XYZ file of C-alpha atoms in Angstrom:
661
model
C 67.059 -49.920 9.311
C 69.686 -48.156 11.542
C 68.631 -44.746 10.368
C 67.061 -42.199 12.870
C 63.666 -40.526 11.713
C 64.081 -36.827 10.910
C 62.230 -33.966 12.513
C 59.147 -34.069 10.165
C 58.559 -37.666 10.658
C 58.930 -37.260 14.451
C 56.313 -34.391 14.557
C 54.073 -36.492 12.451
C 54.576 -39.142 14.823
C 53.612 -37.034 17.649
C 50.746 -35.678 15.924
C 49.256 -39.121 15.381
C 49.714 -39.884 18.945
C 47.984 -36.649 20.045
C 44.941 -37.783 17.779
C 44.697 -40.961 19.422
C 44.986 -39.673 22.924
C 41.620 -38.744 24.725
C 40.554 -35.078 24.822
C 41.453 -33.310 27.784
C 38.948 -30.706 29.467
C 40.569 -29.372 32.622
C 38.298 -27.013 34.832
C 35.347 -26.930 32.275
C 32.078 -26.819 34.140
C 29.052 -28.627 32.972
C 25.882 -26.811 32.501
C 23.712 -26.356 35.508
C 20.845 -25.681 33.255
C 19.889 -24.593 29.733
C 21.869 -21.604 28.437
C 19.233 -19.291 26.820
C 19.794 -16.907 23.851
C 23.505 -17.517 23.370
C 23.755 -19.673 20.209
C 24.671 -16.711 17.962
C 27.539 -15.462 20.664
C 28.766 -19.039 20.728
C 29.181 -19.349 17.100
C 30.857 -15.609 16.855
C 33.576 -16.428 19.890
C 34.290 -19.942 17.847
C 35.017 -18.157 14.823
C 37.123 -15.691 16.372
C 39.201 -18.482 18.290
C 39.575 -20.076 14.668
C 41.122 -16.665 13.249
C 42.919 -14.890 16.405
C 45.371 -15.984 18.748
C 43.635 -14.285 21.609
C 39.783 -13.834 22.011
C 38.159 -11.689 24.773
C 34.543 -11.877 25.813
C 33.843 -8.396 27.179
C 30.779 -7.192 29.057
C 29.572 -5.975 32.463
C 29.051 -7.897 35.323
C 26.340 -10.507 35.559
C 25.766 -10.787 31.626
C 26.929 -14.357 31.510
C 30.497 -14.087 30.232
C 31.767 -17.194 32.298
C 29.046 -19.363 31.187
C 29.370 -18.363 27.719
C 33.281 -19.204 27.785
C 32.269 -22.536 29.219
C 29.877 -23.228 26.308
C 32.342 -22.341 23.971
C 35.082 -24.645 25.805
C 32.687 -27.560 25.772
C 32.766 -27.614 22.033
C 36.080 -26.354 21.170
C 37.866 -27.856 18.345
C 41.406 -28.136 20.458
C 41.671 -31.461 22.045
C 43.050 -29.979 24.887
C 41.232 -27.090 27.040
C 42.169 -25.832 30.297
C 40.069 -23.261 32.312
C 41.850 -21.221 34.881
C 39.617 -18.942 37.092
C 41.195 -15.789 38.260
C 38.758 -14.259 40.522
C 40.549 -15.083 43.497
C 44.024 -13.617 42.202
C 44.383 -10.239 44.144
C 47.608 -9.013 42.491
C 48.946 -8.822 38.978
C 52.088 -10.635 40.083
C 50.236 -13.467 41.121
C 48.724 -14.244 37.682
C 51.341 -16.256 35.972
C 51.880 -18.375 39.278
C 48.000 -18.868 39.385
C 48.013 -20.309 35.996
C 51.217 -22.413 36.341
C 49.646 -24.153 39.257
C 46.337 -24.676 37.414
C 47.921 -26.329 34.437
C 50.441 -28.071 36.570
C 53.666 -26.381 35.881
C 56.647 -26.157 38.444
C 58.327 -23.173 39.616
C 54.869 -21.173 39.901
C 55.761 -18.421 41.915
C 58.673 -16.388 40.675
C 58.897 -13.036 39.236
C 61.649 -11.706 36.349
C 64.611 -10.255 38.053
C 63.108 -6.990 37.201
C 60.089 -7.731 39.063
C 57.757 -7.121 35.987
C 55.915 -9.993 34.256
C 56.759 -13.688 34.766
C 60.133 -15.232 35.343
C 61.303 -16.981 32.119
C 61.465 -20.355 34.010
C 57.719 -19.814 35.079
C 56.956 -19.139 31.582
C 58.992 -22.051 30.198
C 57.193 -24.324 32.668
C 53.649 -23.170 31.553
C 54.743 -23.904 27.950
C 55.814 -27.069 28.987
C 52.809 -28.039 30.854
C 50.430 -26.709 27.908
C 52.319 -28.986 25.467
C 52.821 -28.689 21.743
C 48.830 -28.134 20.987
C 46.426 -27.317 19.944
C 45.643 -26.035 23.109
C 42.765 -23.682 24.155
C 43.690 -21.864 27.573
C 40.539 -19.972 29.128
C 41.500 -17.385 31.724
C 38.255 -16.311 33.319
C 37.459 -13.151 35.190
C 40.597 -11.023 34.266
C 39.561 -7.297 34.901
C 40.990 -6.700 38.373
C 44.362 -7.934 37.180
C 44.402 -6.885 33.766
C 47.941 -5.922 33.533
C 49.094 -9.166 34.867
C 46.921 -11.170 32.352
C 48.119 -9.162 29.500
C 51.585 -9.628 30.358
C 51.338 -13.446 30.591
C 49.241 -13.733 27.400
C 51.673 -11.457 25.532
C 54.613 -13.997 26.185
C 52.559 -17.013 25.614
C 51.588 -15.854 22.310
C 55.157 -15.250 21.357
C 56.521 -18.515 22.784
C 53.957 -21.090 21.316
C 52.343 -21.605 17.873
C 49.340 -23.608 18.407
C 48.046 -22.228 21.550
C 44.482 -20.353 21.438
C 43.605 -17.887 24.402
C 40.240 -17.165 25.524
C 39.544 -14.615 28.214
C 36.518 -13.279 29.948
C 36.780 -9.664 31.434
C 34.920 -6.446 31.990
C 37.851 -4.617 29.999
C 39.819 -5.910 27.108
C 43.648 -6.664 27.225
C 44.445 -4.000 24.757
C 47.098 -6.266 22.623
C 47.772 -6.424 19.040
C 46.889 -10.336 18.860
C 43.391 -9.669 20.488
C 40.017 -9.847 19.217
C 37.008 -8.690 21.202
C 33.630 -10.043 21.554
C 31.318 -7.615 23.155
C 28.622 -9.696 24.727
C 25.438 -8.095 24.233
C 22.531 -8.124 26.784
C 19.702 -10.720 26.229
C 16.718 -9.467 24.054
C 13.259 -9.129 25.614
C 11.949 -12.504 24.406
C 15.048 -14.312 25.925
C 14.805 -12.692 29.392
C 11.197 -13.443 29.646
C 11.883 -17.122 28.948
C 14.694 -17.266 31.294
C 12.496 -15.423 34.221
C 9.764 -18.004 33.794
C 12.061 -20.914 33.752
C 13.865 -19.632 36.733
C 10.688 -18.608 38.500
C 9.167 -21.886 38.107
C 12.321 -23.653 39.356
C 11.900 -21.486 42.796
C 8.310 -22.006 43.007
C 6.592 -24.261 40.511
C 2.954 -23.064 41.116
C 3.749 -19.341 40.693
C 1.525 -17.523 38.812
C 3.229 -15.607 36.002
C 1.102 -13.146 34.143
C 2.392 -12.268 30.620
C 1.873 -8.592 30.878
C 3.385 -8.262 34.468
C 6.467 -10.536 33.422
C 6.847 -8.770 30.310
C 7.145 -5.469 32.329
C 9.252 -6.414 34.937
C 11.910 -8.222 32.464
C 11.822 -4.547 30.643
C 13.597 -3.255 33.770
C 16.191 -6.178 34.370
C 18.438 -4.654 31.416
C 18.810 -8.146 29.846
C 21.249 -9.052 32.592
C 20.780 -12.952 33.302
C 22.122 -12.288 36.770
C 19.363 -9.797 37.588
C 16.831 -12.167 36.034
C 17.962 -14.790 38.224
C 18.006 -12.766 41.274
C 14.250 -11.498 40.479
C 13.063 -14.713 39.809
C 14.217 -16.140 42.985
C 12.229 -13.539 44.765
C 9.043 -15.282 43.739
C 9.580 -17.814 46.533
C 7.766 -15.239 48.587
C 6.285 -12.564 46.464
C 4.152 -12.508 43.606
C 5.562 -11.029 40.233
C 3.393 -7.842 40.701
C 5.378 -7.214 44.127
C 8.789 -7.809 42.852
C 8.064 -5.432 40.140
C 6.671 -2.823 42.777
C 10.002 -3.553 44.546
C 12.374 -2.967 41.951
C 12.076 0.878 42.493
C 15.328 -0.055 44.628
C 16.630 -2.870 42.594
C 19.734 -3.255 44.879
C 17.688 -3.864 48.150
C 15.523 -6.391 46.353
C 17.971 -8.316 44.028
C 19.891 -10.170 46.517
C 20.274 -13.712 47.811
C 21.762 -15.390 44.571
C 22.702 -19.125 44.377
C 25.196 -20.497 47.025
C 27.672 -21.676 44.582
C 27.885 -18.383 42.917
C 31.169 -16.314 43.730
C 30.615 -13.467 46.470
C 30.679 -10.811 43.845
C 27.505 -12.236 42.096
C 25.795 -12.725 45.338
C 23.660 -9.425 44.868
C 23.386 -6.997 42.249
C 25.073 -4.370 43.980
C 27.904 -6.368 44.365
C 28.242 -7.030 40.658
C 28.499 -3.185 40.092
C 30.552 -2.487 42.978
C 33.277 -4.931 41.577
C 33.644 -2.593 38.695
C 33.213 0.523 40.620
C 36.249 -0.356 42.736
C 38.347 -0.974 39.849
C 38.000 2.719 38.547
C 40.066 5.604 39.186
C 38.798 8.533 40.988
C 37.988 10.530 37.790
C 36.041 7.704 36.423
C 34.044 7.448 39.728
C 33.198 11.070 39.786
C 32.373 10.737 35.918
C 29.858 8.001 36.797
C 28.133 9.593 39.517
C 27.689 12.567 37.408
C 26.927 11.036 34.001
C 24.135 8.827 35.781
C 22.052 11.963 35.516
C 21.332 10.996 31.825
C 18.566 8.436 31.633
C 18.815 8.394 27.681
C 22.373 8.228 27.372
C 24.578 11.123 26.041
C 27.142 12.212 23.740
C 30.810 13.291 24.587
C 29.967 16.942 24.110
C 26.779 16.502 26.667
C 29.281 14.793 29.066
C 31.832 17.585 28.893
C 28.978 19.970 29.591
C 28.117 18.044 32.571
C 31.471 17.392 33.972
C 32.635 20.892 33.160
C 35.673 19.744 31.084
C 37.128 19.933 27.433
C 35.725 17.038 25.176
C 39.351 15.624 24.833
C 39.657 15.067 28.538
C 36.337 13.620 29.043
C 36.899 11.132 26.184
C 39.834 9.867 28.162
C 37.301 9.264 31.185
C 34.698 7.621 28.845
C 37.059 5.331 27.352
C 38.013 4.282 30.978
C 34.328 3.683 31.623
C 33.708 1.812 28.541
C 36.871 -0.398 29.224
C 35.115 -1.466 32.563
C 31.986 -2.350 30.704
C 29.964 0.484 32.816
C 29.271 2.455 29.571
C 27.933 0.938 26.230
C 29.022 2.550 23.038
C 26.624 3.104 19.876
C 27.244 4.707 16.506
C 24.234 6.574 15.628
C 23.306 8.884 12.551
C 24.157 11.800 14.587
C 27.244 10.662 16.051
C 28.581 8.405 18.910
C 26.330 8.000 21.937
C 27.083 6.432 25.524
C 24.528 4.809 27.609
C 24.553 2.955 31.384
C 22.592 0.015 31.808
C 19.879 1.137 34.169
C 21.539 -1.126 36.936
C 24.588 0.966 36.519
C 22.604 4.229 36.270
C 20.943 3.427 39.677
C 24.394 2.567 41.421
C 25.759 5.768 40.378
C 22.723 7.752 41.148
C 23.075 6.079 44.782
C 26.706 6.858 45.116
C 25.902 10.599 43.894
C 23.542 10.756 46.766
C 25.905 9.327 49.195
C 28.651 11.754 48.115
C 26.093 14.929 48.622
C 26.666 15.817 44.910
C 23.108 15.747 43.651
C 22.717 19.598 43.582
C 26.081 19.968 42.244
C 25.194 17.507 39.060
C 21.602 18.938 38.739
C 22.085 22.228 37.903
C 24.659 21.880 34.948
C 22.037 19.039 33.829
C 19.305 21.512 33.698
C 21.576 24.221 31.925
C 22.474 21.725 29.214
C 18.895 20.862 28.608
C 17.915 24.397 28.538
C 20.575 25.193 26.144
C 19.566 22.456 23.817
C 16.178 23.624 23.807
C 17.045 27.152 23.243
C 18.968 26.117 19.980
C 16.519 23.220 18.589
C 13.198 24.719 19.669
C 11.600 25.188 16.359
C 14.071 22.946 14.121
C 11.272 20.378 13.648
C 9.405 22.909 11.541
C 12.334 24.172 9.721
C 13.949 23.343 6.341
C 15.136 19.965 7.534
C 12.588 18.410 10.043
C 14.030 14.898 9.504
C 17.319 15.819 10.104
C 16.150 17.778 13.496
C 13.992 14.981 14.559
C 16.970 12.513 14.465
C 19.137 14.696 16.583
C 16.337 15.609 19.102
C 14.813 11.851 19.471
C 17.544 10.174 21.414
C 17.494 12.990 23.882
C 13.925 12.641 24.708
C 14.186 10.825 28.143
C 16.929 13.517 29.168
C 14.668 16.255 28.291
C 11.533 14.764 29.671
C 13.702 14.298 33.245
C 14.868 18.090 32.756
C 11.196 19.107 32.325
C 9.980 17.352 35.711
C 13.023 18.941 37.460
C 12.189 22.170 36.061
C 8.678 21.990 37.011
C 9.592 20.904 40.563
C 12.046 23.935 40.962
C 9.541 26.471 39.256
C 12.234 26.963 36.693
C 10.209 28.427 33.864
C 13.178 29.167 31.535
C 14.201 25.612 31.673
C 10.596 24.268 31.516
C 9.758 26.601 28.398
C 12.709 25.504 26.695
C 12.396 21.757 27.233
C 8.713 21.998 26.505
C 9.439 23.552 23.269
C 11.609 21.145 21.880
C 9.550 18.170 23.165
C 6.557 19.758 21.539
C 8.143 19.911 18.465
C 9.266 16.293 18.578
C 5.679 15.059 19.796
C 3.788 17.429 17.277
C 5.406 15.927 14.210
C 4.919 12.414 15.651
C 1.472 13.020 16.062
C 1.745 12.237 19.635
C -1.285 14.524 20.757
C -2.010 12.674 24.027
C 1.642 13.604 25.483
C 0.975 17.276 24.203
C -2.405 17.658 26.070
C -0.865 16.250 29.253
C 2.219 18.404 28.798
C -0.017 21.512 28.070
C -2.068 20.929 31.324
C 0.997 20.428 33.441
C 3.144 23.399 32.479
C 0.598 26.177 31.276
C 0.149 27.523 34.775
C 3.857 28.189 35.298
C 4.450 29.427 31.939
C 1.570 31.773 32.150
C 3.604 33.614 34.561
C 6.750 33.496 32.767
C 8.688 36.590 31.732
C 11.409 35.394 29.552
C 14.804 37.226 29.221
C 15.490 38.469 25.703
C 17.650 35.368 24.545
C 14.590 33.170 25.733
C 11.942 34.856 23.851
C 11.613 32.730 20.790
C 11.952 29.512 22.555
C 9.005 30.355 25.137
C 7.101 31.580 21.850
C 7.433 28.041 20.414
C 6.355 26.458 23.837
C 3.280 28.585 24.012
C 2.470 28.163 20.477
C 2.754 24.251 20.436
C 1.018 23.597 23.633
C -1.866 25.467 22.511
C -2.129 23.944 19.100
C -1.144 20.273 20.020
C -4.249 19.886 22.358
C -6.653 21.411 19.521
C -5.104 18.936 16.990
C -5.822 16.132 19.534
C -9.442 17.309 20.116
C -8.992 18.877 23.534
C -8.897 22.351 24.685
C -5.551 24.265 25.409
C -5.233 26.220 28.671
C -6.145 29.855 27.974
C -3.646 30.982 30.258
C -0.927 30.144 27.452
C -2.350 32.979 25.614
C -1.471 35.310 28.291
C 2.100 34.219 27.664
C 1.806 34.532 23.989
C 0.398 38.376 24.190
C 3.065 39.187 26.729
C 5.946 38.523 24.126
C 6.580 40.762 21.478
C 4.794 40.420 18.232
C 6.757 37.643 16.033
C 7.313 38.237 12.273
C 5.443 35.786 10.224
C 8.570 34.292 8.485
C 8.418 30.973 10.200
C 5.816 28.458 10.880
C 5.797 29.090 14.676
C 5.808 33.000 14.032
C 2.877 32.823 11.703
C 0.960 30.482 14.133
C 1.722 32.620 17.011
C 0.305 35.826 15.097
C -2.988 33.923 14.552
C -3.244 32.631 17.968
C -2.673 36.105 19.499
C -5.968 37.121 17.832
C -7.855 34.242 19.540
C -10.820 34.048 20.555
C -11.925 36.000 17.404
C -10.185 33.707 14.911
C -12.046 30.943 16.371
C -15.686 32.300 16.166
C -18.336 32.039 13.759
C -17.532 35.314 12.264
C -14.224 34.823 10.413
C -13.649 38.432 9.804
C -10.271 38.597 11.500
C -9.051 35.374 9.964
C -10.200 36.739 6.570
C -7.879 39.559 7.260
C -4.909 37.264 7.560
C -5.918 35.078 4.752
C -5.908 38.252 2.242
C -2.608 39.232 3.331
C 0.928 39.006 1.436
C 2.933 37.182 3.873
C 2.782 33.555 2.522
C 3.215 31.256 5.712
C 0.508 33.754 7.400
C -1.574 33.109 4.569
C -1.053 29.455 4.655
C -1.756 29.020 8.367
C -4.911 31.262 8.226
C -6.177 29.040 5.189
C -5.615 25.940 7.253
C -7.232 27.218 10.378
C -10.271 28.159 8.077
C -10.331 24.684 6.615
C -10.294 23.092 10.036
C -13.022 25.351 11.201
C -15.257 24.655 8.073
C -14.539 20.999 8.622
C -15.887 21.179 12.262
C -19.008 23.189 10.941
C -19.747 20.367 8.286
C -18.816 22.828 5.276
C -16.766 20.415 3.367
C -16.765 22.551 0.145
C -15.394 25.515 2.017
C -12.964 23.139 3.920
C -11.768 21.770 0.714
C -11.402 25.131 -1.059
C -9.356 26.417 2.127
C -7.192 23.308 1.650
C -6.345 24.054 -1.932
C -5.496 27.671 -1.263
C -3.026 26.355 1.454
C -1.521 23.931 -1.051
C -1.028 26.724 -3.811
C 0.483 29.157 -1.020
C 2.945 26.337 -0.038
C 4.072 25.499 -3.487
C 7.761 25.196 -3.575
C 7.968 26.660 0.033
C 11.327 25.080 1.892
C 9.233 24.307 5.046
C 7.218 21.129 4.155
C 4.647 20.604 6.998
C 2.004 23.086 6.048
C 1.839 21.103 2.709
C 1.590 17.882 4.121
C -1.243 19.189 6.328
C -2.939 20.806 3.070
C -2.817 17.553 1.198
C -4.127 15.421 4.367
C -6.956 17.755 4.622
C -7.755 17.292 1.141
C -7.582 13.736 1.353
C -10.011 13.639 4.436
C -13.408 14.755 2.506
C -12.514 12.548 -0.356
C -12.718 9.770 2.300
C -15.915 10.892 3.884
C -17.225 10.972 0.472
C -16.041 7.580 -0.621
C -13.790 9.285 -3.224
C -11.306 6.781 -2.622
C -9.085 7.397 -5.788
C -8.973 11.253 -4.965
C -7.950 10.615 -1.509
C -5.149 8.342 -2.744
C -4.026 10.852 -5.157
C -3.329 13.506 -2.419
C -2.063 10.877 0.292
C 0.508 9.509 -2.144
C 1.906 13.140 -2.804
C 2.151 13.735 0.976
C 3.887 10.446 1.168
C 6.482 11.521 -1.546
C 7.252 14.683 0.470
C 7.844 12.453 3.452
C 10.080 10.151 1.378
C 12.046 13.153 0.357
C 12.605 14.232 3.919
C 14.259 10.815 4.978
C 13.256 7.661 6.753
C 10.187 9.555 8.616
C 8.359 7.446 10.996
C 4.904 6.903 9.825
C 3.100 9.119 12.391
C 0.790 10.956 9.948
C -1.757 8.148 9.554
C -1.302 8.264 5.917
C -1.099 4.393 5.430
C -4.420 4.223 7.234
C -5.786 6.718 4.692
C -4.476 4.564 2.016
C -6.265 1.280 3.797
C -9.616 3.159 3.279
C -9.052 4.569 0.121
C -8.077 1.326 -1.729
C -11.147 -0.445 -0.083
C -13.254 2.449 -1.641
C -11.938 1.820 -5.086
C -12.619 -2.091 -4.428
C -9.075 -2.929 -4.530
C -8.921 -5.312 -1.714
C -5.263 -6.739 -2.102
C -3.877 -3.451 -2.219
C -5.805 -2.222 0.705
C -4.488 -5.385 2.628
C -0.711 -4.438 1.627
C -1.264 -1.121 3.178
C -2.818 -2.602 6.204
C 0.024 -4.947 6.877
C 2.297 -1.829 6.778
C 0.005 0.249 9.000
C -0.319 -2.612 11.795
C 3.502 -2.875 11.521
C 3.917 0.856 12.522
C 3.764 2.340 15.895
C 1.411 0.865 18.547
C 0.015 4.203 19.349
C -1.022 4.930 15.771
C -2.707 1.527 15.336
C -4.463 2.417 18.739
C -5.686 5.711 17.640
C -6.925 4.473 14.032
C -8.971 1.633 16.017
C -10.244 3.899 18.650
C -14.218 3.920 18.901
C -15.943 7.274 17.275
C -16.548 9.638 19.984
C -20.186 10.841 20.576
C -21.280 13.773 18.380
C -19.922 12.406 15.177
C -17.136 10.577 13.547
C -13.592 10.864 14.419
C -11.207 12.125 11.679
C -9.084 9.315 10.428
C -5.483 9.902 11.997
C -3.879 12.880 10.106
C -1.805 16.043 11.111
């Protein structure tokens, strides 16, 4: 009609033409094999791409960020998807030129007049090559040229409307337009599936014993690259041989696929790639902090590095940024942890730098100080809060204990043993207490603690004596030597009351209960409760159920309203036990329910006292099979150690007690 179409009509015409055009997928690789365990991550990244202009997949090397990005690219909603690998770029200034070349732009090698960021004509040519959109631009492997990528992405976001950018990196870009997807490690089941798949691809007739495969996979940190490298070793090794050789992961896990980038050919190269991107302070911190096998808080890191917490937090942020540390928010605050592969790399670098002794001493000081401040907190007014604070440090404390034993460092051994004993006693982990008592008894029998260390040494001696007794074993008599060497303790704490009674051994354990009766007739509440508790235990062993029940009732009365809950829980369990032996299921349930109510008030306490098993037996005795099955499901769903203990055959000499405190 002689009238030119307006801007809106022309835009609609271009959009219709784009819809008719075939989709463009440039640089998007096809899957070499099935991608396992990443369906949720693919969906999560796709959602972020829908709501954010820039999405970054962030995680440590070898976790499969590139494969995830490729999977997202293949299913992307955008008709045009362009993937640009940046692994070969060595300088921030070359990023824009590399992207321009990859997308088919011109003027690809110029910088802006000031030398920072891409020149306007390069940006213009990139935008022109990308077209009006919608387009997904994938920038793979950005961490070593992070500044250059960030400058380019910032400019492209401003200059385009329908462009979405997806990056993979060990560190985020730090842009306001960016959403980050922290890629998690593979779970254990997926790790096992991947190992079995790749092992059979390497040698189709390989034997894959389930237990050995599971044990090996637990040591691979859920890293797909580590799994691939380990599976490749079955060409010439059995699974058991691979697991044994994992003591030196970096020597074993090498020889990756020929088409893998050089930095992925060995596990060492993967971590080394991130190591080379760290500043000197970050490398020093990584070497030192690899001393913590169980993760650490910022305060623990500051102790080890000899710096203030704010200064250390800056270094930790750098390590987190390079995906060398993982961050977790816990009930007791923020904790950091290294993948085991990263920790082993840091330890090897520490040895190479000759810093082992320089790091070990402050690590032992940290563990000793923790033990001194928390040695009896599991038996105080708030045992659950104490348990939550101590439990995450278990692996660190065990290592410190081992190092202390190797160095004959009695103060550190006493302090760490005390806090570990408190943890294991409240978990009814008597097997560990028995072994620990045998290991440290000799060293502690010669210990002469300084005044500031007396109470921690007392706690260690008491718990290392009582723990084996509760587990049906005999404690080393040499621990009584330490107890008697220490000044007498006031009986105003549970540990102090136990120490008072134990110092009178062996008289209090004999058939003549005169000494024990002296304590039972006293006025100190906790001492009376402990003495009655011991009397009830002894009468139970002597097959005097009536006397045992009477003693348990006295303990229960002595602890009425007392702020320390463990003696009352113990008394309730002691009352429930003879009821079960006498087929009095209703009475047993009454006592056990009260004990569980106390545990419920403490918090989400782990079910370690065997109370659920007692409820199973009590309901069977009253004929309520459905309720017994309900409690059985809860009991079997609890800790493996509890289940195994409850199903242990009876020893010679009579029935074993049901698992109680």
